[in-house]
Each structure stands twice: as structure tokens, then as C-alpha cells.
Short mmCIF file of C-alpha atoms in Angstrom, two decimals:
data_model
loop_
_atom_site.label_atom_id
_atom_site.label_comp_id
_atom_site.label_asym_id
_atom_site.label_seq_id
_atom_site.Cartn_x
_atom_site.Cartn_y
_atom_site.Cartn_z
CA MET K 85 -31.82 9.00 -7.59
CA LEU K 86 -31.63 12.78 -7.26
CA PRO K 87 -34.68 14.29 -8.97
CA VAL K 88 -33.56 16.94 -11.42
CA LYS K 89 -35.17 18.67 -14.33
CA PRO K 90 -35.07 16.52 -17.49
CA PHE K 91 -32.90 18.95 -19.44
CA ILE K 92 -30.40 19.24 -16.57
CA ALA K 93 -30.26 15.45 -16.35
CA PHE K 94 -29.43 15.32 -20.06
CA LEU K 95 -26.66 17.89 -19.62
CA LEU K 96 -25.18 16.02 -16.68
CA LEU K 97 -25.11 12.83 -18.75
CA MET K 98 -23.45 14.53 -21.71
CA ALA K 99 -20.89 16.36 -19.55
CA ALA K 100 -19.92 13.37 -17.40
CA PRO K 101 -16.29 12.27 -17.89
CA ILE K 102 -15.76 8.81 -19.38
CA PRO K 103 -13.68 6.58 -17.10
CA CYS K 104 -10.16 5.74 -18.26
CA VAL K 105 -10.37 8.03 -21.29
CA ALA K 106 -8.51 11.33 -21.43
CA GLN K 107 -10.80 14.26 -21.98
CA SER K 108 -10.49 15.72 -25.45
CA SER K 109 -10.97 19.27 -26.61
CA SER K 110 -14.50 18.31 -27.69
CA ASN K 111 -15.28 17.28 -24.10
CA SER K 112 -13.91 20.62 -22.95
CA ALA K 113 -16.16 22.34 -25.46
CA MET K 114 -19.11 20.36 -24.12
CA SER K 115 -18.22 21.38 -20.58
CA VAL K 116 -18.11 25.04 -21.61
CA ALA K 117 -21.49 24.70 -23.36
CA VAL K 118 -23.04 23.05 -20.32
CA MET K 119 -21.74 25.79 -18.05
CA ARG K 120 -23.23 28.44 -20.31
CA VAL K 121 -26.63 26.79 -20.04
CA TYR K 122 -26.36 26.58 -16.27
CA ASP K 123 -25.27 30.22 -16.07
CA LYS K 124 -28.24 31.33 -18.14
CA MET K 125 -30.71 29.28 -16.11
CA ILE K 126 -29.38 30.65 -12.82
CA GLU K 127 -29.36 34.18 -14.22
CA ASN K 128 -33.06 33.75 -15.00
CA ASP K 129 -33.77 32.28 -11.55
CA PRO K 130 -31.05 32.75 -8.89
CA THR K 131 -33.07 30.58 -6.47
CA ASP K 132 -33.08 27.52 -8.77
CA TYR K 133 -31.42 25.18 -6.26
CA GLU K 134 -31.43 22.14 -8.56
CA THR K 135 -29.45 24.00 -11.22
CA LEU K 136 -27.15 25.47 -8.57
CA LEU K 137 -26.44 21.91 -7.42
CA ALA K 138 -25.88 20.73 -11.00
CA ARG K 139 -23.51 23.61 -11.76
CA ALA K 140 -21.64 22.93 -8.53
CA GLY K 141 -21.10 19.35 -9.67
CA GLU K 142 -19.60 20.56 -12.94
CA LEU K 143 -17.39 23.05 -11.12
CA TYR K 144 -16.25 20.28 -8.76
CA ASN K 145 -15.30 18.09 -11.72
CA ARG K 146 -13.25 21.01 -13.05
CA ASP K 147 -11.46 21.32 -9.67
CA GLU K 148 -12.97 24.78 -9.11
CA TYR K 149 -13.80 24.05 -5.51
CA LEU K 150 -14.37 27.56 -4.19
CA LYS K 151 -16.90 28.29 -6.92
CA ALA K 152 -18.56 24.93 -6.35
CA ILE K 153 -18.88 25.68 -2.62
CA SER K 154 -20.40 29.08 -3.39
CA ASP K 155 -23.09 27.44 -5.54
CA LEU K 156 -23.72 24.79 -2.90
CA ASP K 157 -24.11 27.45 -0.23
CA GLN K 158 -26.84 29.01 -2.32
CA ALA K 159 -28.45 25.68 -3.14
CA LEU K 160 -28.72 24.87 0.56
CA ARG K 161 -30.03 28.34 1.24
CA TYR K 162 -32.90 28.00 -1.24
CA ALA K 163 -33.70 24.28 -1.07
CA PRO K 164 -36.63 23.64 1.28
CA GLU K 165 -36.28 21.15 4.12
CA SER K 166 -38.62 18.84 2.22
CA ALA K 167 -36.09 18.53 -0.64
CA ARG K 168 -34.13 15.97 1.36
CA GLU K 169 -32.33 14.32 -1.56
CA VAL K 170 -31.16 17.66 -2.92
CA ARG K 171 -29.95 18.78 0.50
CA PHE K 172 -28.21 15.43 1.06
CA SER K 173 -26.38 15.68 -2.27
CA ALA K 174 -25.43 19.30 -1.65
CA HIS K 175 -23.97 18.52 1.77
CA GLN K 176 -22.06 15.52 0.46
CA LEU K 177 -20.68 17.39 -2.54
CA ARG K 178 -19.69 20.38 -0.42
CA ALA K 179 -17.96 17.99 1.96
CA GLY K 180 -16.01 16.58 -0.98
CA ALA K 181 -14.94 20.03 -2.12
CA ARG K 182 -13.90 21.01 1.39
CA GLU K 183 -12.03 17.74 1.80
CA ARG K 184 -10.11 18.35 -1.44
CA MET K 185 -9.11 21.76 -0.07
CA GLY K 186 -7.95 20.27 3.24
CA ARG K 187 -10.81 21.90 5.17
CA TYR K 188 -11.59 18.72 7.07
CA SER K 189 -13.51 20.22 10.01
CA ASP K 190 -15.91 21.96 7.64
CA ALA K 191 -16.21 18.76 5.60
CA LEU K 192 -17.09 16.86 8.76
CA ASP K 193 -19.93 19.28 9.51
CA ASP K 194 -21.38 18.64 6.06
CA LEU K 195 -21.04 14.88 6.35
CA ASN K 196 -22.77 14.86 9.71
CA ALA K 197 -25.62 16.87 8.18
CA ALA K 198 -25.83 14.48 5.20
CA LEU K 199 -25.88 11.41 7.43
CA GLN K 200 -28.71 12.91 9.47
CA LEU K 201 -30.68 12.96 6.23
CA ASP K 202 -29.65 9.42 5.22
CA PRO K 203 -27.92 7.46 8.03
CA SER K 204 -27.43 4.39 5.80
CA ALA K 205 -25.49 6.12 3.01
CA TYR K 206 -22.43 3.90 2.56
CA THR K 207 -20.30 6.36 0.58
CA CYS K 208 -21.09 9.19 2.96
CA LEU K 209 -20.15 7.12 5.99
CA TYR K 210 -16.91 6.06 4.32
CA GLN K 211 -16.20 9.68 3.44
CA ARG K 212 -16.74 10.71 7.07
CA ALA K 213 -14.42 7.97 8.29
CA ASN K 214 -11.72 9.26 5.96
CA VAL K 215 -12.23 12.84 7.13
CA LEU K 216 -12.03 11.79 10.77
CA TYR K 217 -8.81 9.95 9.91
CA GLU K 218 -7.37 13.10 8.33
CA LEU K 219 -8.32 15.05 11.47
CA GLY K 220 -6.32 12.58 13.57
CA ARG K 221 -9.45 11.32 15.31
CA TYR K 222 -8.49 7.70 14.82
CA ALA K 223 -10.85 6.20 17.43
CA ASP K 224 -13.84 7.93 15.80
CA ALA K 225 -12.64 6.97 12.32
CA ARG K 226 -12.21 3.38 13.45
CA ALA K 227 -15.80 3.35 14.77
CA ASP K 228 -17.09 4.42 11.35
CA TYR K 229 -14.94 1.87 9.52
CA GLN K 230 -16.19 -0.84 11.90
CA ARG K 231 -19.77 0.26 11.24
CA LEU K 232 -19.11 -0.12 7.52
CA GLN K 233 -17.62 -3.54 8.13
CA ARG K 234 -20.70 -4.65 10.05
CA GLN K 235 -22.87 -3.61 7.11
CA PHE K 236 -20.53 -5.16 4.54
CA PRO K 237 -18.25 -7.80 6.14
CA HIS K 238 -15.98 -8.02 3.08
CA SER K 239 -15.65 -4.27 2.50
CA GLN K 240 -12.08 -3.59 1.45
CA GLU K 241 -12.57 0.12 2.14
CA ALA K 242 -13.46 -0.60 5.75
CA VAL K 243 -10.58 -3.01 6.35
CA PHE K 244 -8.00 -0.79 4.71
CA GLY K 245 -9.35 2.12 6.78
CA LEU K 246 -8.90 0.07 9.94
CA ALA K 247 -5.38 -0.82 8.81
CA ARG K 248 -4.48 2.84 8.35
CA CYS K 249 -5.87 3.71 11.81
CA ALA K 250 -3.85 0.89 13.35
CA ALA K 251 -0.72 2.15 11.61
CA ARG K 252 -1.26 5.67 12.95
CA GLU K 253 -1.77 4.29 16.44
CA GLN K 254 1.55 2.41 16.23
CA ASN K 255 -0.17 -0.98 16.18
CA PHE K 256 2.05 -2.16 13.36
CA GLY K 257 1.35 -5.88 13.54
CA MET K 258 -2.40 -5.40 13.36
CA ALA K 259 -2.05 -2.85 10.54
CA ASN K 260 0.01 -5.28 8.48
CA ASP K 261 -2.41 -8.17 9.12
CA LEU K 262 -5.44 -6.07 8.23
CA ALA K 263 -3.84 -4.86 4.99
CA ASP K 264 -3.02 -8.45 4.00
CA ARG K 265 -6.58 -9.53 4.83
CA ALA K 266 -8.00 -6.75 2.66
CA VAL K 267 -5.88 -7.89 -0.28
CA ASP K 268 -7.16 -11.44 0.21
CA TYR K 269 -10.70 -10.16 -0.39
CA ALA K 270 -9.75 -9.24 -3.98
CA PRO K 271 -6.29 -10.57 -4.86
CA ASP K 272 -6.98 -10.29 -8.59
CA LYS K 273 -7.55 -6.51 -8.42
CA ALA K 274 -4.62 -4.16 -8.97
CA GLU K 275 -6.29 -1.57 -6.73
CA SER K 276 -5.85 -3.96 -3.76
CA TYR K 277 -2.08 -3.71 -4.03
CA ILE K 278 -2.14 0.06 -4.48
CA ARG K 279 -4.10 0.36 -1.24
CA ARG K 280 -1.84 -2.04 0.62
CA ALA K 281 1.13 -0.05 -0.61
CA SER K 282 -0.30 3.06 1.07
CA VAL K 283 -0.52 1.18 4.39
CA ARG K 284 3.01 -0.17 3.99
CA THR K 285 4.20 3.38 3.37
CA LEU K 286 2.66 4.45 6.68
CA LEU K 287 4.47 1.54 8.34
CA GLY K 288 7.79 2.69 6.89
CA ASN K 289 8.00 -0.39 4.66
CA THR K 290 8.92 1.53 1.53
CA GLU K 291 10.38 -1.49 -0.26
CA GLY K 292 7.18 -3.47 0.33
CA ALA K 293 5.13 -0.52 -0.95
CA VAL K 294 7.23 -0.32 -4.11
CA ASP K 295 6.78 -4.06 -4.69
CA ASP K 296 3.01 -3.64 -4.37
CA TYR K 297 2.93 -0.80 -6.88
CA ILE K 298 4.95 -2.91 -9.30
CA ILE K 299 2.51 -5.82 -8.86
CA ALA K 300 -0.37 -3.46 -9.58
CA LEU K 301 1.35 -2.16 -12.69
CA SER K 302 1.96 -5.72 -13.90
CA MET K 303 -1.69 -6.70 -13.43
CA ASP K 304 -3.71 -3.91 -15.01
CA SER K 305 -2.68 -1.25 -17.52
CA ASN K 306 -5.70 0.83 -16.48
CA VAL K 307 -4.04 1.65 -13.14
CA ASN K 308 -0.68 2.61 -14.64
CA ALA K 309 -1.22 6.35 -14.26
CA LYS K 310 -2.34 6.05 -10.63
CA ALA K 311 0.37 3.59 -9.58
CA LEU K 312 3.04 5.56 -11.40
CA ASN K 313 1.90 8.77 -9.73
CA GLU K 314 2.08 7.08 -6.32
CA LEU K 315 5.59 5.85 -7.08
CA VAL K 316 6.58 9.39 -8.07
CA VAL K 317 5.19 10.71 -4.78
CA LEU K 318 6.93 7.97 -2.82
CA ALA K 319 10.19 8.79 -4.58
CA ARG K 320 10.02 12.31 -3.14
CA THR K 321 10.67 10.88 0.30
CA ASN K 322 12.72 7.81 -0.58
CA TYR K 323 14.04 7.99 -4.12
CA PRO K 324 16.69 5.24 -3.60
CA ALA K 325 14.10 2.74 -2.31
CA VAL K 326 11.83 3.31 -5.29
CA MET K 327 14.63 3.01 -7.81
CA ASN K 328 16.05 -0.06 -6.04
CA GLY K 329 12.62 -1.72 -6.15
CA LEU K 330 12.31 -1.06 -9.87
CA SER K 331 15.84 -2.33 -10.40
CA ARG K 332 14.90 -5.56 -8.58
CA ALA K 333 11.93 -5.96 -10.89
CA ILE K 334 14.18 -5.40 -13.90
CA ARG K 335 16.67 -8.01 -12.70
CA GLN K 336 13.84 -10.51 -12.36
CA ALA K 337 12.31 -9.59 -15.74
CA PRO K 338 15.06 -7.97 -17.82
CA ARG K 339 13.03 -8.04 -21.04
CA VAL K 340 9.97 -6.21 -19.70
CA GLY K 341 10.19 -2.77 -21.21
CA MET K 342 7.49 -1.37 -18.93
CA PHE K 343 9.77 -1.56 -15.88
CA TYR K 344 12.51 0.40 -17.65
CA TYR K 345 9.93 2.91 -18.78
CA ILE K 346 8.58 3.42 -15.25
CA ARG K 347 12.08 3.81 -13.85
CA ALA K 348 12.89 6.32 -16.56
CA ALA K 349 9.65 8.25 -16.04
CA ILE K 350 10.29 8.54 -12.30
CA ALA K 351 13.89 9.62 -12.87
CA GLU K 352 12.65 12.22 -15.35
CA SER K 353 9.99 13.50 -12.94
CA HIS K 354 12.72 14.01 -10.34
CA TYR K 355 14.98 15.88 -12.79
CA ASN K 356 17.48 13.02 -13.11
CA TYR K 357 17.48 13.28 -16.89
CA THR K 358 20.69 11.36 -17.61
CA ALA K 359 19.36 8.24 -15.83
CA ALA K 360 16.05 8.61 -17.66
CA ILE K 361 17.81 8.89 -21.03
CA GLU K 362 19.77 5.71 -20.30
CA ASP K 363 16.59 3.70 -19.67
CA TYR K 364 14.66 5.17 -22.61
CA ASP K 365 17.61 4.32 -24.87
CA LYS K 366 17.74 0.80 -23.43
CA ILE K 367 14.09 0.22 -24.37
CA LEU K 368 14.65 1.42 -27.94
CA ASN K 369 18.07 -0.11 -28.56
CA ASP K 370 17.10 -3.55 -27.23
CA GLY K 371 13.76 -3.53 -29.05
CA LEU K 372 11.79 -3.96 -25.81
CA TYR K 373 9.10 -1.60 -27.01
CA SER K 374 8.75 1.23 -29.46
CA TYR K 375 6.25 4.03 -29.84
CA ALA K 376 6.41 7.72 -30.58
CA GLY K 377 6.06 8.69 -26.94
CA LEU K 378 9.47 7.21 -26.15
CA ASN K 379 11.19 9.55 -28.57
CA SER K 380 9.08 12.38 -27.23
CA SER K 381 10.30 11.58 -23.71
CA LEU K 382 13.87 11.50 -24.96
CA ALA K 383 13.33 14.85 -26.67
CA LYS K 384 12.05 16.36 -23.40
CA CYS K 385 15.04 15.02 -21.46
CA PHE K 386 17.62 16.27 -23.98
CA TYR K 387 15.80 19.61 -24.09
CA ALA K 388 16.00 19.85 -20.30
CA ILE K 389 19.77 19.26 -20.26
CA GLY K 390 20.30 21.77 -23.05
CA GLN K 391 21.18 19.34 -25.85
CA TYR K 392 18.77 20.93 -28.26
CA ASP K 393 19.98 19.37 -31.53
CA THR K 394 19.55 15.86 -30.14
CA ALA K 395 16.19 16.85 -28.69
CA LEU K 396 15.12 18.11 -32.11
CA ALA K 397 16.08 14.84 -33.82
CA ASN K 398 13.98 12.86 -31.33
CA ALA K 399 11.03 15.22 -31.71
CA ASP K 400 11.17 14.77 -35.49
CA TYR K 401 11.20 11.00 -35.07
CA ALA K 402 8.20 11.15 -32.74
CA ILE K 403 6.31 13.28 -35.28
CA SER K 404 7.06 10.89 -38.12
CA ALA K 405 6.00 7.82 -36.11
CA THR K 406 2.32 8.69 -35.71
CA GLU K 407 -0.48 10.84 -37.07
CA GLU K 408 -1.54 11.69 -33.49
CA ASN K 409 1.39 14.06 -33.20
CA ALA K 410 0.04 17.47 -32.22
CA PRO K 411 1.87 17.48 -28.84
CA TYR K 412 5.10 16.51 -30.60
CA TYR K 413 4.83 19.49 -32.96
CA ALA K 414 4.34 21.69 -29.90
CA LEU K 415 7.43 20.15 -28.30
CA LYS K 416 9.41 20.71 -31.49
CA ALA K 417 8.33 24.36 -31.45
CA ARG K 418 9.70 24.76 -27.92
CA ILE K 419 13.00 23.20 -28.96
CA LEU K 420 13.25 25.46 -32.03
CA CYS K 421 12.68 28.48 -29.79
CA ALA K 422 15.62 27.35 -27.65
CA LEU K 423 17.70 27.10 -30.85
CA GLY K 424 16.66 30.63 -31.87
CA GLU K 425 14.68 29.39 -34.89
CA TYR K 426 11.60 31.43 -34.01
CA ARG K 427 9.85 31.52 -37.38
CA GLU K 428 10.18 27.79 -37.77
CA ALA K 429 8.97 27.41 -34.19
CA LEU K 430 5.87 29.41 -35.07
CA VAL K 431 5.20 27.16 -38.08
CA ASN K 432 5.36 24.05 -35.88
CA ALA K 433 3.19 25.58 -33.15
CA ASP K 434 0.58 26.41 -35.79
CA GLN K 435 0.84 22.87 -37.10
CA ALA K 436 0.16 21.53 -33.60
CA LEU K 437 -2.89 23.77 -33.26
CA SER K 438 -4.22 22.85 -36.70
CA LYS K 439 -4.18 19.21 -35.61
CA GLN K 440 -5.55 19.85 -32.12
CA PRO K 441 -7.15 23.28 -31.71
CA GLY K 442 -6.85 24.63 -28.20
CA LEU K 443 -3.85 22.45 -27.30
CA VAL K 444 -2.31 24.30 -24.36
CA GLU K 445 1.26 23.24 -25.18
CA GLY K 446 0.80 24.48 -28.71
CA LEU K 447 -0.59 27.82 -27.56
CA GLU K 448 2.30 28.28 -25.13
CA ALA K 449 4.85 27.47 -27.82
CA LYS K 450 3.14 29.86 -30.23
CA ALA K 451 3.20 32.59 -27.58
CA ALA K 452 6.92 32.07 -26.96
CA ALA K 453 7.70 32.28 -30.67
CA ASP K 454 5.55 35.37 -31.13
CA LEU K 455 7.26 37.10 -28.21
CA ALA K 456 10.68 36.40 -29.69
CA LEU K 457 9.49 37.75 -33.06
CA GLY K 458 8.22 40.96 -31.47
CA HIS K 459 4.50 40.15 -31.54
CA PRO K 460 3.46 40.47 -27.86
CA HIS K 461 -0.22 41.11 -28.67
CA ASP K 462 -0.45 37.80 -30.55
CA ALA K 463 1.34 36.10 -27.66
CA SER K 464 -1.17 37.51 -25.20
CA VAL K 465 -4.07 36.28 -27.33
CA SER K 466 -2.59 32.75 -27.44
CA LEU K 467 -2.11 32.72 -23.68
CA ALA K 468 -5.65 33.98 -23.14
CA GLU K 469 -6.91 31.05 -25.20
CA ALA K 470 -4.78 28.64 -23.17
CA ILE K 471 -6.24 30.09 -19.95
CA LEU K 472 -9.74 29.41 -21.25
CA ASP K 473 -8.83 25.72 -21.29
CA SER K 474 -6.93 25.83 -17.96
CA PRO K 475 -8.45 28.75 -16.05
CA ASN K 476 -6.78 27.91 -12.74
CA ASP K 477 -3.25 27.29 -13.98
CA PRO K 478 -1.17 29.87 -12.05
CA ARG K 479 1.74 29.46 -14.43
CA LEU K 480 -0.34 30.52 -17.44
CA LEU K 481 -1.97 33.37 -15.53
CA LEU K 482 1.38 34.78 -14.41
CA LEU K 483 2.95 34.33 -17.83
CA ARG K 484 0.22 36.37 -19.47
CA ALA K 485 0.42 38.91 -16.63
CA TRP K 486 4.11 39.31 -17.42
CA VAL K 487 3.40 39.82 -21.14
CA CYS K 488 0.73 42.41 -20.36
CA SER K 489 2.97 44.28 -17.93
CA ASP K 490 6.36 44.11 -19.63
CA SER K 491 5.40 44.20 -23.31
CA LEU K 492 1.93 45.68 -23.71
CA ASP K 493 1.67 48.44 -21.07
CA GLN K 494 -1.51 46.83 -19.74
CA ALA K 495 -0.85 47.16 -16.02
CA PRO K 496 -4.52 46.87 -14.91
CA LEU K 497 -4.99 43.60 -16.82
CA SER K 498 -1.68 42.31 -15.48
CA LYS K 499 -2.82 43.06 -11.93
CA LEU K 500 -6.14 41.31 -12.55
CA LEU K 501 -4.34 38.20 -13.82
CA CYS K 502 -2.10 38.17 -10.75
CA GLN K 503 -5.16 38.41 -8.54
CA ARG K 504 -6.66 35.46 -10.39
CA ALA K 505 -3.43 33.53 -9.78
CA VAL K 506 -3.78 34.24 -6.06
CA GLU K 507 -7.37 32.95 -6.16
CA ALA K 508 -6.30 29.86 -8.10
CA ALA K 509 -3.61 29.15 -5.51
CA SER K 510 -6.28 28.98 -2.81
CA ASP K 511 -7.56 25.77 -4.43
CA MET K 512 -4.13 24.20 -3.93
CA SER K 513 -2.25 23.24 -0.79
CA PRO K 514 -0.63 26.32 0.80
CA ASP K 515 2.69 24.51 0.96
CA ASN K 516 2.67 23.58 -2.74
CA VAL K 517 5.43 25.64 -4.30
CA ARG K 518 3.92 25.11 -7.75
CA SER K 519 0.94 27.20 -6.75
CA LEU K 520 3.32 30.14 -7.40
CA LEU K 521 1.38 32.10 -4.80
CA GLY K 522 4.41 34.07 -3.65
CA PHE K 523 5.26 35.18 -7.18
CA ALA K 524 1.72 36.48 -7.70
CA LEU K 525 1.74 38.25 -4.33
CA LEU K 526 5.09 39.83 -5.16
CA GLN K 527 3.70 41.33 -8.36
CA LEU K 528 0.77 42.68 -6.36
CA GLU K 529 3.32 44.32 -3.99
CA ARG K 530 2.12 42.17 -1.09
CA VAL K 531 5.74 41.53 -0.24
CA GLU K 532 5.43 40.43 3.39
CA GLU K 533 2.81 37.81 2.49
CA ALA K 534 4.97 36.62 -0.39
CA ASP K 535 8.05 36.29 1.82
CA ARG K 536 6.10 34.35 4.45
CA TRP K 537 4.83 31.94 1.79
CA MET K 538 8.31 31.20 0.50
CA GLU K 539 9.89 30.91 3.93
CA ASN K 540 7.12 28.63 5.17
CA ILE K 541 7.68 26.24 2.27
CA LEU K 542 11.44 26.19 2.79
CA ASN K 543 11.01 25.57 6.51
CA SER K 544 8.27 22.96 6.30
CA GLN K 545 8.85 20.96 3.12
CA PRO K 546 11.70 18.52 2.53
CA ASP K 547 13.39 19.05 -0.83
CA TYR K 548 14.48 15.67 -2.10
CA ASP K 549 15.19 16.57 -5.71
CA GLY K 550 16.05 20.28 -5.54
CA MET K 551 12.81 21.51 -7.11
CA ILE K 552 11.71 23.58 -4.11
CA HIS K 553 15.04 25.36 -3.85
CA TYR K 554 15.00 26.01 -7.59
CA TYR K 555 11.71 27.88 -7.19
CA ALA K 556 13.13 29.61 -4.13
CA SER K 557 16.12 30.72 -6.21
CA CYS K 558 13.73 32.11 -8.82
CA TYR K 559 11.74 33.88 -6.11
CA TYR K 560 14.68 35.52 -4.38
CA ALA K 561 16.26 36.47 -7.71
CA ARG K 562 13.01 38.23 -8.64
CA ARG K 563 12.88 39.71 -5.13
CA GLY K 564 16.34 41.22 -5.60
CA MET K 565 17.87 39.14 -2.79
CA ILE K 566 20.71 37.80 -4.91
CA ASP K 567 22.82 36.31 -2.10
CA ARG K 568 19.84 34.27 -0.91
CA ALA K 569 19.04 33.27 -4.49
CA VAL K 570 22.60 31.97 -4.99
CA ASP K 571 22.40 29.95 -1.76
CA CYS K 572 19.11 28.39 -2.88
CA ALA K 573 20.54 27.63 -6.32
CA GLN K 574 23.42 25.76 -4.71
CA LEU K 575 21.05 23.67 -2.57
CA ALA K 576 18.86 22.94 -5.62
CA MET K 577 21.81 21.66 -7.65
CA GLN K 578 23.21 19.79 -4.67
CA ASN K 579 19.89 17.96 -4.36
CA GLY K 580 19.89 17.11 -8.06
CA TYR K 581 17.77 19.69 -9.87
CA ALA K 582 19.32 19.17 -13.31
CA ASP K 583 17.14 21.22 -15.65
CA TYR K 584 19.88 23.04 -17.54
CA HIS K 585 17.37 24.83 -19.76
CA ASN K 586 15.66 26.38 -16.76
CA TRP K 587 18.95 27.36 -15.17
CA MET K 588 20.58 28.90 -18.24
CA ASP K 589 18.02 29.74 -20.92
CA LEU K 590 14.51 30.25 -19.54
CA ASP K 591 13.77 33.97 -19.53
CA LEU K 592 10.00 34.20 -20.07
CA GLY K 593 7.77 35.33 -17.23
CA TYR K 594 8.39 36.04 -13.58
CA VAL K 595 9.50 32.53 -12.59
CA ASN K 596 13.13 32.12 -13.64
CA VAL K 597 16.67 32.82 -12.44
CA GLU K 598 17.47 35.35 -15.18
CA PRO K 599 18.63 38.02 -12.64
CA LEU K 600 21.25 35.54 -11.35
CA ARG K 601 22.96 34.95 -14.67
CA SER K 602 25.12 38.03 -14.43
CA ASP K 603 26.53 36.91 -11.07
CA PRO K 604 29.84 35.02 -11.34
CA ARG K 605 28.94 32.86 -8.33
CA PHE K 606 26.06 31.36 -10.28
CA HIS K 607 28.33 30.34 -13.16
CA GLN K 608 30.76 28.84 -10.69
CA LEU K 609 27.91 26.68 -9.41
CA MET K 610 27.07 25.57 -12.95
CA VAL K 611 30.69 24.46 -13.40
CA ARG K 612 30.86 22.77 -9.99
CA TYR K 613 27.71 20.74 -10.62
CA ALA K 614 28.28 20.13 -14.34
CA SER K 615 28.00 16.35 -13.86
CA ILE K 616 24.27 16.48 -13.07
CA PHE K 617 23.73 18.15 -16.46
CA ASN K 618 25.79 15.47 -18.24
CA ARG K 619 28.39 18.08 -19.16
#
């Protein structure tokens, strides 16, 4: 057990996230309070390596990896060689942060240092095996997994690791056998099937992977979010296989509403709103299941395809179905903004925030309504509050930067926010278009860097649902390269990006296609691809 000061230990206990429970605003408030205590303690003694380590752990939990690494650098600088447990924990945590950032070589250095301090550390050895795997050093990774297996003969982690190495080395039969053996160690655990699905994906057995995710979903509701997320990711590369697998499950169990819901959620996440609406309606109309979230999902889908009156009716139903309805009031506010009912939108945003203070969706909706009503200062304040809750959200940072620049004549603050967006993007994968890095760089007049970012994504990332080309269309429209923006818009619609609201109505911030809407070619595209918008 890492020896820490009693008060720090208490704070770590109070700030620790509770498994399987979404963090509430009170937990966020606790996290902020804990950070303030850490900040004060380190201000009083910058060499306090135990507090530096504790603060780094909190920063890591908040996904602020660069800041966590900075604290860990200092902790390792000040911790004496005799503080072996502190140094071990600092190296392992820094390895985790570097691994999350894709800096695998640096993570490996830390893990080697940690294992020198404690050669028997199971989790550290497993972590090193995974890093070696990510570096493509499969023989070395296999040696670590085998070492784990010798220590713990029935270690699923070790056997699944060996299966993944075998798959990468084209030893498909062995990979499949090892994955099956690992499942046999714990056939009653949903996580076993999620892990086997990842191996089957490496083997190109997408249908088998989908079946495993469905088994996991059927076994344990606690893994629904993870399994659903993996299915969403898998659908990016093979959408038909995922949907076919879910359709098979539905044919075998046509009265299980969960399968319809999962199929609808995946369709919605890939901008296929009409298919999602069909499945959500099926659940409600056939009485397979009913809860307010279904009507909320329907409201979001109808909002996305521009059917705002129908969206509003579903949002109202969701609100009336439960007292836990703050997010639904925020959604209703967004819909009312789209309908031009700005004062009523403001009332509903305020209602959301009265029920759940600090709700980011509510603050965003309030900001949108205030902007439409000519209150940019109030909008900026709401966005600032939202950023306090989500300090690394590039979308929020750029939206407030736009308000400060275009409506408040606060160019220095706008520039600072754009710089923060650039810093936030560094914690994300460089090929993640949602980091919005290029948009931030463009506002900072770092045009060549911005262009390289966008071109690299277009050249390196497959675009299975049109989302990447939608962002590219926004980028080139903002860049003034209208011909290129039109070409990207066509590819986005061709690949199925069916968010009518974003195409036709979204005009807040830097990330939209507003400059395209005066070009007749864009409207011709909207007519040509009307079917994807259910029009």
C-alpha cells in the first residue's frame, strides 16, 4: 500500500469514482474541491512528491494526461531513491498516461523502471506486455504474457494477450484456439466474450465478434455501455456485418426490446436516423419496453433530420414520463431554438439547470438561446461555466472563442481559448477529427498546420458514415475553399451523413457549413440526397 499522508488518503478515498455509477455534479464538485486542496499544498511545498503523485492521479482520472505527466515528472524529481513505492507508483501512472496518449516507447521506459523496483508486479507486467504489443514487438509481448501465465496458469489476460499476438503473427488457428480457451476459464462472465470479440475482429471474423458482443449484452447489463461502444466502433469498419448480426439476434428473439434498441442506437450513432427511428418506434408500438429515454432518442433523431415539431412532441413526452428530466428540458430547449422560439427555449434551459445545476447540455442550450436573443455576454458566461465542467472539450472552447471574437470584441480571450483547444487536442489522437485541432489552428492563423491536419485525416482515415467528410466540408467552407467544401459535402452525403440540422440550420461557432449555403451546388446536393434525410 502506497504510504501517503492521512489527509491525502482521505481525499483520494472521497474523490475515487464509484464503479458502474455515472458521476454526478456533486462528484464533480468534490473533484474540484480535492484539486484545490492539492494545489494549495503544492503551492506551500513544491517538493511535496506525495501530493504531486496524488494530484497526478486525480488529473489522470480526469483525462488530463499532460498535466498528470508534468506532476509525475516533478514527483520523480523530488522523491528520494529510498521512496521505492512512491517511485514505483509514479512510473506506473506515468506509463498509463503515456499509453493513453499513444506514446508507447515512453510508456515502455516507465514500465521497465517500475518493474526494476518491483519485478513481481502483475499489473505492471501485464501493462508492459500490452505496450510491447502496441509497439508491434509481438515476440517480446508474448514473452511477458507467457511469464504472466506461468505465475497464474488460468490468467485470462495472459491467454487473451497470447491470442492477440498469434493473430498479429498470422497464426490464425492458434489465435482462435487460445481465445476459446480463455473464454472457457470464465464462461459465465460477459467480459470474456467482449475480449474474444476483440480477437475475432483481428482475425477478420466480424460476424463472430458481433455474436460475442450480443452474448455479452444478454448476460450482464453492467457491460452494456462497453459492449455497445465496441459495436459502434466495429460498425465504423463493417456497418453491414454489425447490423446483420443484430438482425439475426432479433429474428431469434423478436420480443427482446434490447436488441432493437442496440440496433437503433448504432444506426443513430452512424447518422442513419431513419433506421433508428423505425426501431425505436417498434419498441414503443409493440410494447417491448418503455422509458423516457426512448422518446428522448426519438426526439434527437427527428431533430437531426429537421422534423422539429415531431422532435418537440417526443421531448415533451420524455419530460412528462420522469422527474429525472433535466437533460430532456435541455433537449427541448435546443429544439425550440431550431423552431425560432428563443424565449421559450431560454425558459426550458433554465428549467434544466434548476433541476441539475452545471448540466453542460443545459448551459449550451441557454447560451444558444441568449445569443439568438442578443445577449452574447450571458452566452459567454454560460459557456464558461460549461467549460469548468469539461475543461478539455474543444467544441466548447471553440464555441466560446467564437462568441468572444464575433460578438463581444474580446479578441485576446478568443485567442487564449483557441490555444487551449490546441492544447486539449494534444490529449486526443492526432487523427481524431473531433479534436477540432485544425479549426483551432485556423483561428490562430496557423494555416499550414491546419491544412496538414485536415489533409492527413482525409488521407489516412476511412470514412464509413460520412462524418469525416462533413467536418472536412465545414473546415474548407471556413477556409474559403468552397469548391473543395462542396466536394467533401458530396462525399459525406454519399457515405450517409444524414444530419439535416447540421447541413441546413447549424450556424453557431466555427464548425459548420454556413458559408456553403449560398452556393447553388450545395442545394443541388441536398435535393439529390434527399432520401437519406427522409425527405
